[in-house]
Amino acid sequence: MTIIHAPHPRRRLWLGIALAATLAPVAASAGAGYPAVTSARLAKAATDNGWLMFRRDYAGNSYAPFRQINTRNVAGLTLAWSYRIGMKQGFESSPIVNGRYLFVTTPLDHLIAFDAVTGKVLWTYAKNLADTGLKTVCCDVVNRGVALYGDNVYMATLDNYVVALNARTGKVVWQKQLEPADVGYAMTLAPLALKGMVIVGTSGGEYGARDFVEALDARTGRELWRTYSTPAPGQPGGNTWPKGMYKTGGGSTWLTGTYDASTNTLLWGVGNPGPWLATLRPGKNLYTDSVEALNPATGRRKWYYQYTPHDSWDYDGVNTPVITSLTYHGKRYQAIIHADRNGWLYAINLRTHKLIYAVRFAHATSVAGFKDGLPYTNNALRPTLTRQVFTCPSFLGGKNWWPVSVDPRTHMVYVPTIHTCMTMKGAPSFYKAGLPYLGETFKVVHDPLDHNWGALQAFDIDTGTRVWDHESKLPWDAGAMSTAGGLVFSGTVNGHLLAFDARTGRVLWRSPTLASGIIAPPVTYRVGDRQYVAILAGYGGGVPIWGGQMVKAVAHVPRGGELYVFSLK
Amino acid sequence: MSSRSSKRSAGTRTLQATACALLLTALLAQRGEAAGAPPALYTPAQAQQGHAVFERHCAVCHGRHLEGGVGPALTGGKFASVKAGFTVQQIFEFLSVDMPADAPGSLTARQYLELMAFLLQQNGYPAGKTTLTARIASGSTVALVYR
């Protein structure tokens, strides 16, 4: 079943110059060979010519050491090829590239393999969702991309399958359903391939699911381990929940984690507790809104850091924990850099698991500050059944899932940001499998301190100070990517891919208006002697559904997915 | 059931009526076994109003024909399946607190009832003379199963 609406790649004449057909090298095509993706290559993905995993490398920096496209020549970036996919839902997938194969996923779990140079479609696959009600999918029917290992490509689906396909042919090698569809769980993340395993997490924090991280044997799909986010009584952290409530406690794991080879640790962000209204579940509600550090061989939790204790505002802690080194007050650290939904940018010591610093990157009042390295909340801003609060940021976060990029040369982190606050009040709720389990009503409104809906910001990770701030009337809901060419790439809701000077934030290049708004992260790759930048346009996702007052600002955005690949003339 | 009984005796009529009632009861029972004998919970006017409210506040996410969009379908076997096991009460309490997603709880109590009436109609439940009230809707354990 394929409902991809475009039979052929559509090439365009832009600025009067016919490009793709003439520039594509006619030598070896993608069909010629698929370079096997070994553990050794994945370990060195940062320097690979392709883009082998979600955030490029295990550390999650999304920084590529390519400099063919750079600050001096980026103004000459032009379209190499594009492909109209159609489908009016949100496109959140990062293209994943190995050799001449480029893979993207679409809404409703289709997967398309392209020749990365010519844009020719090599094969397509569509998960059959005919029997799925898509009931417990909160934030659009999205998918964020694939993982690669050996000769296989892996995707996770809305009906909770992990599917392994042959990368050359698109034939299904194995598929395994982890949980039934429509009763709480769904999967939208790009899997992580690590040490012969495929590791995935689940969505469901809005539906009383008990979420988990699970590792499967990459060759067979056999379950190797599963670690639930919410512990049962008797397990460490089990006493942070009222009786039985861990069973519907959420703790979704809906974004891909990172891996620290030096300590052999898998780092995974955990989402909000359920139901949203915290008065219903007194306690710290571990390990929700935390980063958890797991032993990848067993799934056992080594340590955690909780970003928001006893959350009542839906501040998922799922955003990518980027592993990097930084120097703070003259001391050098191996650290996690993490921009949280709650509006704070965290630097956490990877050795001691303690906070190095935390600074606000957005208007943040619910989490009011830090004491002894731990966050504390403003209890007057906790909603109850009778108290409506006004607090910041809104549940959509100072940023939502759109990943940051850390540039080791500028020592900056580039943070997609939204400026929102909200009213929130408790409401009667009940648990019923297949229905949301919130216990709150809410309305997203403007941040009174900043009437732009969004920004892309740069912070110096050595000091935690803001270096530049590119403000935007519209929300900024695309991921960031940086390169050795001194550039940061990210996209806008009104359909432009932008290249910034990484040091100053000056816009050096702006793509022509693309078919739709951008909510996906850009990637870059090299084939032969040529560097490419790829981005999916296709507006949708959580903001136009849950954005309250912001919905109006984005209602005009044209819909429909299209993949664009740029290079120098 | 024929109404051309004017020439027949009152006795016959009574008998006939009784037979009819019995037959009807039997039929209903049979249907009830198969599909849960839907009571008429709302008025046609409520469903009609509900349709208008739906187009204004819900269709953008759930589709003009309730076929689903970014929100799930709100009619058909994938929505109100036996497996899902929804009751009228559950759906009413959920939607009147949490929908529309961009402004939960923002409609009037009356509009939420009209929406519930419209959802019932679109899932095969008959209209009748009784007006759906908040008390009925939030106490109703009637199964919501597409028929």
XYZ file of C-alpha atoms in Angstrom:
716
model
C 0.000 0.000 0.000
C 1.602 3.205 -1.088
C -0.119 6.540 -0.943
C 2.798 8.667 -1.874
C 1.360 11.160 -4.259
C 4.183 11.824 -6.662
C 5.310 9.294 -9.213
C 8.469 11.085 -10.257
C 10.931 13.408 -8.652
C 10.010 16.891 -9.644
C 12.884 19.068 -10.571
C 12.589 22.782 -10.716
C 14.107 25.642 -12.532
C 15.211 27.989 -9.836
C 16.658 31.396 -10.543
C 16.493 30.436 -14.148
C 19.183 27.819 -13.865
C 18.512 24.221 -14.739
C 20.414 22.252 -12.170
C 19.849 18.754 -11.075
C 19.803 16.891 -14.318
C 22.911 18.548 -15.623
C 24.930 18.438 -12.428
C 24.275 14.912 -11.259
C 27.314 12.786 -11.913
C 26.275 9.982 -14.213
C 28.812 7.519 -12.835
C 27.937 4.884 -10.221
C 24.282 4.987 -9.168
C 22.989 4.075 -5.740
C 21.999 0.646 -6.932
C 25.655 -0.201 -7.440
C 26.445 -0.932 -3.829
C 25.331 -0.440 -0.295
C 28.226 -0.016 2.120
C 27.492 -2.129 5.209
C 26.940 -0.101 8.363
C 29.232 -1.652 10.942
C 29.553 -0.833 14.638
C 32.970 0.629 13.813
C 31.463 2.998 11.260
C 28.700 3.994 13.663
C 31.295 4.721 16.350
C 32.937 7.123 13.903
C 29.741 8.467 12.395
C 30.802 12.039 13.201
C 33.386 11.933 10.402
C 31.545 9.654 7.976
C 30.663 11.084 4.560
C 27.056 10.121 5.132
C 24.624 10.957 7.917
C 24.276 7.610 9.621
C 21.981 8.315 12.549
C 19.382 10.700 13.974
C 21.724 13.358 15.378
C 24.672 12.321 13.156
C 26.776 10.715 15.883
C 26.331 8.930 19.211
C 27.140 12.138 21.086
C 24.200 13.851 19.389
C 26.021 17.034 18.349
C 24.599 17.191 14.858
C 27.825 18.805 13.756
C 29.500 17.770 10.496
C 33.193 18.387 9.781
C 32.464 19.392 6.179
C 33.641 22.770 4.921
C 33.007 22.758 1.170
C 29.909 24.813 1.869
C 31.124 27.624 4.122
C 30.529 31.201 5.221
C 32.207 32.596 2.101
C 30.319 30.648 -0.545
C 27.015 29.627 1.061
C 25.250 32.455 -0.743
C 25.670 30.360 -3.888
C 23.817 27.322 -2.529
C 21.251 26.051 -5.049
C 18.838 23.216 -5.480
C 20.360 19.906 -6.568
C 17.079 18.017 -6.574
C 13.726 17.907 -4.883
C 10.934 15.407 -4.576
C 7.294 16.137 -3.863
C 5.829 13.618 -1.482
C 2.489 15.269 -0.744
C 0.677 14.168 2.429
C -0.636 17.093 4.433
C 0.527 15.982 7.871
C 3.797 16.943 9.537
C 7.197 15.859 8.224
C 9.605 15.534 11.156
C 12.103 13.083 9.705
C 15.859 13.593 9.426
C 17.113 12.192 6.123
C 19.601 9.407 6.875
C 22.371 8.871 4.328
C 24.773 5.982 3.731
C 26.884 6.010 0.584
C 24.468 6.981 -2.165
C 21.379 5.845 -0.301
C 19.207 8.464 1.359
C 16.242 7.384 3.498
C 13.347 9.504 4.703
C 10.207 8.589 6.534
C 6.904 10.393 6.115
C 3.756 10.860 8.192
C 1.801 7.611 8.617
C 4.991 5.555 8.494
C 6.012 5.442 4.881
C 9.675 5.044 4.064
C 11.317 6.161 0.827
C 14.828 5.295 -0.334
C 16.424 7.733 -2.784
C 19.606 7.962 -4.750
C 21.271 10.732 -2.728
C 22.803 12.319 -5.834
C 20.047 12.161 -8.430
C 16.895 12.022 -6.321
C 15.740 8.874 -8.074
C 13.361 6.810 -5.950
C 14.869 3.381 -5.345
C 12.039 1.857 -3.366
C 9.151 2.752 -1.090
C 7.492 1.044 1.814
C 4.332 1.886 3.722
C 3.378 0.337 7.024
C -0.169 -0.928 6.826
C -2.071 1.129 9.389
C -5.514 0.217 8.047
C -6.605 -1.330 11.339
C -5.104 1.334 13.568
C -7.340 4.039 15.014
C -4.416 6.401 15.682
C -6.239 7.162 18.914
C -3.285 7.604 21.198
C -1.178 9.793 18.946
C -1.144 13.282 20.406
C 0.904 15.430 18.144
C 0.319 14.512 14.547
C 0.953 11.180 12.835
C 4.666 11.827 12.480
C 7.812 9.764 12.179
C 11.326 11.043 12.811
C 13.413 8.741 10.665
C 15.351 5.502 10.492
C 18.383 3.792 11.976
C 20.929 1.841 9.943
C 22.838 -1.301 10.856
C 24.446 -3.953 8.669
C 22.381 -4.147 5.475
C 19.185 -3.141 7.224
C 17.193 -0.004 7.797
C 14.955 0.179 10.873
C 11.855 2.201 11.612
C 9.438 2.407 14.531
C 5.754 2.861 13.767
C 2.565 4.408 15.136
C 1.176 0.930 15.815
C 4.256 0.046 17.872
C 6.113 -2.133 15.415
C 9.836 -2.062 14.858
C 10.348 -2.954 11.211
C 13.668 -4.060 9.712
C 13.960 -3.741 5.946
C 16.695 -4.588 3.526
C 18.303 -1.251 2.698
C 18.851 -2.160 -0.969
C 15.465 -3.603 -1.745
C 13.003 -2.389 0.872
C 11.941 -5.976 1.596
C 10.846 -6.548 5.180
C 13.407 -8.689 6.991
C 11.529 -8.875 10.270
C 8.923 -6.910 12.161
C 7.884 -7.037 15.735
C 5.046 -5.369 17.592
C 6.085 -4.272 21.078
C 2.628 -3.286 22.342
C -0.878 -3.174 20.844
C -1.934 0.023 19.083
C -4.547 2.511 20.326
C -4.374 1.736 24.046
C -1.758 4.292 25.085
C 1.451 3.539 23.241
C 2.653 4.804 19.874
C 6.116 5.149 18.375
C 7.395 8.113 16.395
C 11.116 8.209 17.091
C 14.090 7.234 14.962
C 15.537 4.041 16.481
C 19.160 3.968 17.678
C 21.471 1.217 16.362
C 24.110 0.314 18.951
C 26.331 -2.754 19.402
C 24.160 -4.998 17.290
C 20.971 -3.795 18.951
C 18.125 -1.589 17.823
C 16.966 0.580 20.703
C 13.592 2.343 20.753
C 11.327 4.252 23.090
C 7.604 4.912 23.265
C 5.150 7.796 23.320
C 2.095 7.730 25.542
C 2.559 10.176 28.419
C -0.825 11.739 27.630
C -2.683 8.408 27.781
C -1.587 6.741 30.982
C 0.838 4.403 29.251
C 3.729 2.963 31.249
C 6.518 3.865 28.885
C 9.863 2.160 28.407
C 13.117 1.902 26.513
C 13.611 -1.430 24.753
C 16.551 -3.068 22.998
C 16.011 -5.627 20.237
C 18.488 -7.899 18.509
C 19.174 -6.070 15.235
C 19.314 -9.336 13.286
C 16.177 -11.010 14.591
C 14.027 -8.519 16.472
C 14.240 -10.587 19.631
C 13.729 -8.532 22.793
C 16.977 -8.201 24.751
C 15.779 -5.926 27.526
C 13.049 -3.476 28.425
C 13.400 -0.784 31.081
C 10.229 0.903 32.267
C 10.455 4.589 33.097
C 8.214 4.260 36.130
C 9.419 1.733 38.719
C 7.158 -0.737 40.503
C 7.063 -0.929 44.309
C 10.255 -2.510 45.612
C 12.338 -1.240 42.702
C 14.603 1.782 43.159
C 12.379 4.860 42.911
C 9.229 2.766 43.381
C 8.348 4.698 46.552
C 8.095 7.975 44.627
C 4.589 7.023 43.404
C 1.295 6.634 45.250
C -0.041 3.117 45.268
C -0.420 1.619 41.800
C -0.014 4.871 39.924
C 3.248 3.881 38.272
C 1.119 1.662 36.027
C -0.384 4.693 34.322
C 2.490 7.029 35.095
C 3.694 7.872 31.574
C 7.418 8.644 31.420
C 7.473 8.480 27.655
C 10.774 7.996 25.859
C 9.774 9.402 22.512
C 13.047 10.847 21.276
C 16.232 9.036 20.359
C 18.880 8.885 23.083
C 22.649 9.294 22.884
C 25.554 7.049 23.846
C 28.748 7.844 25.757
C 31.446 5.364 24.761
C 33.893 6.509 27.459
C 31.586 5.284 30.228
C 29.594 2.813 28.120
C 26.380 4.609 28.978
C 23.161 5.030 27.079
C 21.528 8.370 27.878
C 17.802 8.638 27.316
C 15.371 11.467 28.044
C 12.139 10.626 29.846
C 8.844 12.475 29.432
C 6.123 13.814 31.665
C 4.305 11.891 34.385
C 0.670 11.002 33.876
C -1.878 12.250 34.544
C -0.675 15.793 34.050
C -2.261 17.115 37.268
C 0.397 16.507 39.899
C -1.918 16.640 42.920
C -3.199 13.226 41.823
C 0.213 11.590 42.349
C 2.169 13.022 45.298
C 5.899 12.240 45.142
C 8.903 12.823 42.941
C 7.460 10.480 40.295
C 10.784 9.029 39.190
C 12.076 8.727 36.520
C 9.793 11.115 34.686
C 11.191 14.384 33.293
C 14.710 13.034 33.752
C 17.685 11.929 31.786
C 18.332 8.306 32.649
C 21.714 6.654 32.216
C 21.383 2.994 31.256
C 23.827 0.144 30.841
C 23.317 -0.746 27.169
C 24.077 -4.421 27.792
C 21.311 -4.913 30.331
C 19.124 -1.809 30.340
C 19.888 -1.344 34.038
C 19.672 2.214 35.273
C 23.010 3.547 36.496
C 21.945 7.050 37.497
C 19.515 9.792 36.596
C 19.072 13.519 36.839
C 15.536 14.874 37.160
C 15.000 18.164 35.322
C 11.512 18.881 36.719
C 10.463 17.249 40.001
C 6.812 16.234 40.425
C 5.832 17.890 37.152
C 2.371 19.353 36.705
C 3.055 21.246 33.449
C 3.855 18.517 30.899
C 7.564 19.370 30.760
C 8.869 16.203 29.077
C 12.612 15.740 29.591
C 13.012 13.936 26.283
C 15.106 16.469 24.380
C 18.454 15.150 23.187
C 21.125 14.920 25.882
C 24.129 16.082 23.834
C 27.517 14.789 24.994
C 30.318 17.328 24.709
C 33.261 18.781 26.569
C 33.203 22.241 28.045
C 35.280 24.469 30.298
C 33.355 26.226 33.025
C 35.089 28.589 35.441
C 38.429 27.233 34.302
C 37.536 23.577 34.875
C 37.161 21.084 32.073
C 34.182 18.720 32.023
C 32.727 15.911 29.997
C 29.143 17.078 30.060
C 25.593 16.673 28.898
C 24.109 19.788 27.319
C 20.328 19.691 27.340
C 17.756 22.400 26.597
C 14.663 21.333 28.496
C 10.980 21.920 27.812
C 10.867 23.736 31.197
C 12.900 26.609 29.695
C 16.275 25.865 31.337
C 19.528 24.924 29.628
C 21.339 22.293 31.677
C 25.015 21.330 31.774
C 25.468 18.095 33.704
C 28.756 16.496 34.683
C 28.944 13.129 32.985
C 31.326 11.743 35.626
C 29.632 12.886 38.841
C 26.083 13.201 37.412
C 25.825 16.572 39.153
C 24.717 19.887 37.748
C 27.491 22.133 36.415
C 25.149 25.014 35.660
C 21.637 25.792 34.548
C 20.541 28.981 32.807
C 17.209 30.107 31.436
C 16.986 30.119 27.650
C 13.277 31.044 27.698
C 10.883 32.689 30.120
C 10.707 30.079 32.870
C 8.693 30.479 36.069
C 7.399 27.000 36.965
C 10.918 25.770 37.703
C 12.026 28.751 39.748
C 15.681 28.007 40.449
C 18.299 25.571 41.728
C 19.510 24.671 45.179
C 22.421 22.305 45.783
C 22.403 21.480 42.116
C 18.749 20.435 42.051
C 15.792 22.280 40.552
C 12.952 23.579 42.711
C 9.518 24.660 41.562
C 7.285 27.613 42.401
C 4.490 25.857 44.242
C 2.119 28.795 43.800
C 2.264 28.025 40.065
C 1.018 24.481 40.491
C -2.543 24.135 39.191
C -5.185 22.440 41.319
C -8.834 21.590 40.742
C -9.734 25.025 42.073
C -6.665 27.087 41.164
C -5.908 28.351 37.695
C -2.306 29.445 37.260
C -0.465 31.493 34.699
C 3.055 30.209 34.156
C 5.915 29.949 31.673
C 6.801 28.309 29.453
C 3.632 26.648 28.190
C 3.480 22.861 28.109
C 4.844 23.055 24.564
C 8.053 24.154 26.215
C 10.734 26.784 25.835
C 11.533 24.431 23.045
C 9.770 21.286 22.001
C 11.534 18.271 20.450
C 13.398 20.169 17.679
C 16.960 19.179 18.421
C 19.783 21.545 19.272
C 23.198 21.368 17.657
C 26.502 21.792 19.494
C 29.443 23.163 17.503
C 32.776 22.133 19.072
C 34.568 24.950 17.240
C 32.421 27.852 18.380
C 31.619 26.157 21.716
C 28.035 27.135 21.186
C 24.737 25.327 21.371
C 22.064 26.427 18.897
C 18.623 26.275 20.468
C 15.306 26.386 18.561
C 13.052 28.331 20.929
C 9.387 29.220 21.326
C 8.132 32.094 23.458
C 4.891 31.005 25.108
C 3.233 30.914 28.495
C -0.074 29.355 29.529
C -2.998 29.281 31.835
C -3.580 25.883 33.398
C -6.144 24.479 35.793
C -6.985 21.088 37.223
C -9.997 19.240 35.792
C -11.782 16.000 36.587
C -10.108 13.004 34.966
C -10.326 9.250 34.792
C -8.141 6.579 33.266
C -9.519 4.757 30.262
C -7.209 2.924 27.895
C -7.366 4.674 24.531
C -8.348 8.102 25.874
C -6.103 10.910 27.091
C -5.392 11.051 30.814
C -4.623 14.668 31.596
C -6.663 16.110 34.447
C -5.978 19.634 33.298
C -7.251 22.273 30.941
C -4.933 24.854 29.477
C -4.494 27.630 26.998
C -1.230 28.561 25.311
C -0.747 32.333 25.069
C 1.956 34.871 24.234
C 4.917 35.264 26.546
C 4.267 38.730 28.017
C 8.009 39.449 27.884
C 8.481 38.584 24.217
C 5.734 38.872 21.660
C 7.574 36.973 18.993
C 6.470 33.346 18.933
C 9.979 31.997 18.365
C 13.734 32.359 17.980
C 16.895 30.511 17.159
C 19.403 31.267 19.897
C 23.097 30.571 20.434
C 24.553 29.995 23.904
C 28.214 29.723 24.811
C 28.436 26.340 26.515
C 31.536 27.385 28.470
C 29.724 30.211 30.225
C 26.031 29.550 29.733
C 25.575 33.031 28.280
C 23.553 33.987 25.216
C 25.728 34.973 22.253
C 23.110 35.684 19.624
C 19.367 35.580 19.221
C 17.566 35.446 15.896
C 14.002 36.391 16.786
C 11.028 35.300 14.711
C 7.396 36.390 14.614
C 6.456 32.770 13.988
C 7.376 29.869 16.271
C 10.777 28.288 15.625
C 9.983 24.632 15.336
C 12.775 23.136 13.233
C 15.954 21.407 14.401
C 19.470 22.805 14.055
C 22.632 21.495 12.383
C 26.145 23.002 12.335
C 29.177 22.447 10.123
C 32.912 23.111 9.995
C 32.100 25.609 7.274
C 31.206 27.979 10.101
C 27.485 27.574 9.445
C 24.342 26.728 11.317
C 21.345 25.536 9.322
C 17.734 25.572 10.445
C 14.335 26.108 8.860
C 11.375 28.429 9.306
C 7.638 27.959 9.523
C 7.173 30.074 6.417
C 9.256 27.689 4.364
C 12.844 28.921 4.231
C 15.941 26.942 5.012
C 18.444 29.413 6.488
C 22.225 29.321 6.847
C 23.572 31.425 9.703
C 27.080 32.516 10.459
C 27.661 30.255 13.469
C 29.599 32.938 15.367
C 27.374 35.949 14.809
C 23.940 34.673 13.855
C 23.961 36.712 10.677
C 21.808 35.127 7.965
C 24.141 34.313 5.061
C 21.729 32.376 2.875
C 17.985 31.961 2.631
C 16.447 29.336 0.401
C 13.638 30.251 -1.963
C 10.215 29.671 -0.424
C 9.721 25.923 -0.132
C 6.413 24.131 -0.600
C 5.581 24.179 3.109
C 6.895 25.125 6.544
C 9.825 23.323 8.126
C 9.620 21.314 11.359
C 12.335 18.751 10.594
C 16.070 18.981 11.245
C 18.440 19.557 8.288
C 21.326 17.169 7.572
C 24.436 17.285 5.407
C 26.396 14.589 3.572
C 29.072 14.105 0.957
C 29.088 11.936 -2.124
C 32.334 12.019 -4.082
C 33.685 15.536 -3.912
C 30.370 17.228 -3.352
C 28.674 18.319 -0.131
C 24.867 18.371 0.075
C 22.381 19.803 2.552
C 19.006 18.060 2.811
C 15.788 19.159 4.473
C 12.186 17.996 4.524
C 9.524 20.685 4.319
C 6.017 19.730 5.439
C 4.277 21.669 8.182
C 2.293 19.997 10.954
C 3.287 18.424 14.260
C 2.213 19.490 17.719
C 2.197 23.288 17.483
C -0.781 23.693 15.115
C -2.815 21.255 17.248
C -2.002 22.279 20.804
C -0.678 25.799 20.238
C -3.711 27.696 21.575
C -3.297 31.351 20.647
C -0.316 30.397 18.456
C -2.485 28.223 16.191
C -3.800 31.284 14.388
C -0.281 32.452 13.572
C 0.493 29.213 11.726
C -2.932 28.424 10.268
C -2.025 29.943 6.898
C 1.058 27.757 6.394
C 0.667 25.664 3.231
C 0.760 21.903 3.760
C 2.338 19.061 1.826
C 5.703 17.355 2.144
C 8.649 17.848 -0.147
C 12.296 16.828 0.185
C 14.929 19.365 -0.909
C 18.633 18.763 -1.454
C 20.996 21.706 -1.984
C 24.609 21.966 -3.069
C 26.999 24.492 -4.598
C 26.847 25.092 -8.338
C -47.509 -3.234 11.541
C -50.722 -2.417 9.678
C -52.862 0.406 10.953
C -55.827 -0.687 8.841
C -57.567 -2.202 11.763
C -60.504 0.122 12.073
C -63.012 -2.553 10.928
C -61.761 -5.100 13.399
C -63.013 -5.472 16.910
C -61.362 -3.845 19.835
C -60.517 -7.286 21.129
C -58.691 -8.251 17.958
C -56.921 -4.966 18.008
C -55.733 -5.512 21.527
C -54.531 -8.970 20.664
C -52.844 -7.682 17.619
C -51.225 -4.882 19.552
C -49.979 -7.326 22.127
C -48.572 -9.578 19.437
C -46.937 -6.600 17.842
C -45.436 -5.510 21.111
C -44.164 -9.014 21.764
C -42.717 -9.273 18.312
C -41.120 -5.878 18.686
C -39.675 -6.806 22.043
C -38.327 -10.034 20.598
C -36.835 -8.194 17.654
C -35.286 -5.603 19.901
C -33.932 -8.273 22.183
C -32.420 -10.018 19.202
C -30.874 -6.824 17.942
C -29.822 -6.036 21.462
C -27.865 -9.221 21.668
C -26.144 -8.455 18.442
C -25.495 -4.786 18.893
C -26.536 -3.564 22.318
C -29.978 -2.035 21.613
C -29.236 1.648 21.431
C -31.517 3.892 23.388
C -32.522 7.231 21.917
C -30.463 9.621 24.003
C -30.810 12.926 22.174
C -33.125 14.959 19.990
C -32.723 15.529 16.229
C -32.350 19.254 16.923
C -29.415 18.611 19.234
C -27.617 16.538 16.611
C -28.263 19.183 14.004
C -26.836 21.889 16.235
C -23.961 19.577 17.073
C -23.145 19.231 13.412
C -22.723 22.996 13.111
C -20.585 23.193 16.247
C -18.474 20.329 14.955
C -17.807 22.059 11.655
C -16.739 25.213 13.483
C -14.583 23.738 16.236
C -13.641 20.164 15.491
C -13.573 19.430 11.766
C -10.214 21.099 11.255
C -8.544 18.231 13.152
C -11.025 15.368 12.917
C -12.153 15.885 9.327
C -15.429 17.276 7.982
C -16.823 13.780 7.767
C -15.261 12.709 11.066
C -12.876 10.589 9.044
C -9.859 11.710 11.055
C -6.977 14.051 10.360
C -4.417 14.982 12.967
C -7.035 13.849 15.459
C -8.449 10.324 15.237
C -11.595 9.422 13.291
C -14.740 9.973 15.355
C -17.008 7.615 13.488
C -16.700 4.031 12.395
C -15.293 0.800 13.696
C -11.843 2.129 14.379
C -13.218 4.810 16.670
C -16.039 3.157 18.548
C -14.866 -0.424 18.426
C -15.983 -3.164 20.758
C -12.333 -3.505 21.689
C -12.028 0.134 22.692
C -14.991 -0.374 25.011
C -15.970 3.283 25.278
C -19.099 4.389 27.101
C -21.110 7.517 26.387
C -20.043 8.875 29.749
C -16.322 8.442 29.015
C -16.443 10.113 25.646
C -18.635 12.940 26.921
C -16.490 13.650 29.962
C -13.322 13.515 27.922
C -14.444 15.765 25.118
C -16.152 18.325 27.331
C -12.975 18.766 29.394
C -10.186 18.253 26.863
C -11.512 19.237 23.447
C -11.028 21.160 21.235
C -7.315 20.512 21.650
C -6.281 24.085 21.036
C -8.739 25.459 23.626
C -9.943 22.681 25.949
C -13.156 23.327 27.796
C -13.803 26.539 25.887
C -17.261 25.703 24.542
C -20.550 26.010 26.433
C -22.078 23.103 28.333
C -24.902 23.113 25.819
C -22.522 22.902 22.848
C -20.731 19.916 24.355
C -24.060 18.125 24.707
C -24.906 18.926 21.115
C -21.536 17.572 20.024
C -22.169 14.392 21.965
C -25.554 14.088 20.249
C -23.882 14.532 16.885
C -21.258 11.878 17.661
C -24.001 9.472 18.729
C -25.896 10.129 15.511
C -22.776 9.647 13.382
C -22.130 6.322 15.048
C -25.561 4.923 14.380
C -27.523 5.872 17.498
C -31.110 6.989 16.961
C -32.544 10.365 17.885
C -35.674 10.518 20.025
C -37.778 12.756 22.154
C -35.550 13.015 25.189
C -33.091 15.847 25.330
C -29.567 14.800 26.230
C -28.635 16.532 29.463
C -25.338 16.722 31.321
C -26.790 14.471 34.001
C -27.733 11.809 31.508
C -24.522 12.050 29.501
C -22.151 11.962 32.439
C -23.997 9.104 34.062
C -24.510 6.991 30.978
C -22.871 3.599 30.950
C -24.357 2.905 27.513
C -21.670 1.402 25.306
C -20.594 3.552 22.400
C -20.096 1.046 19.625
C -20.366 1.958 15.969
C -23.356 0.271 14.363
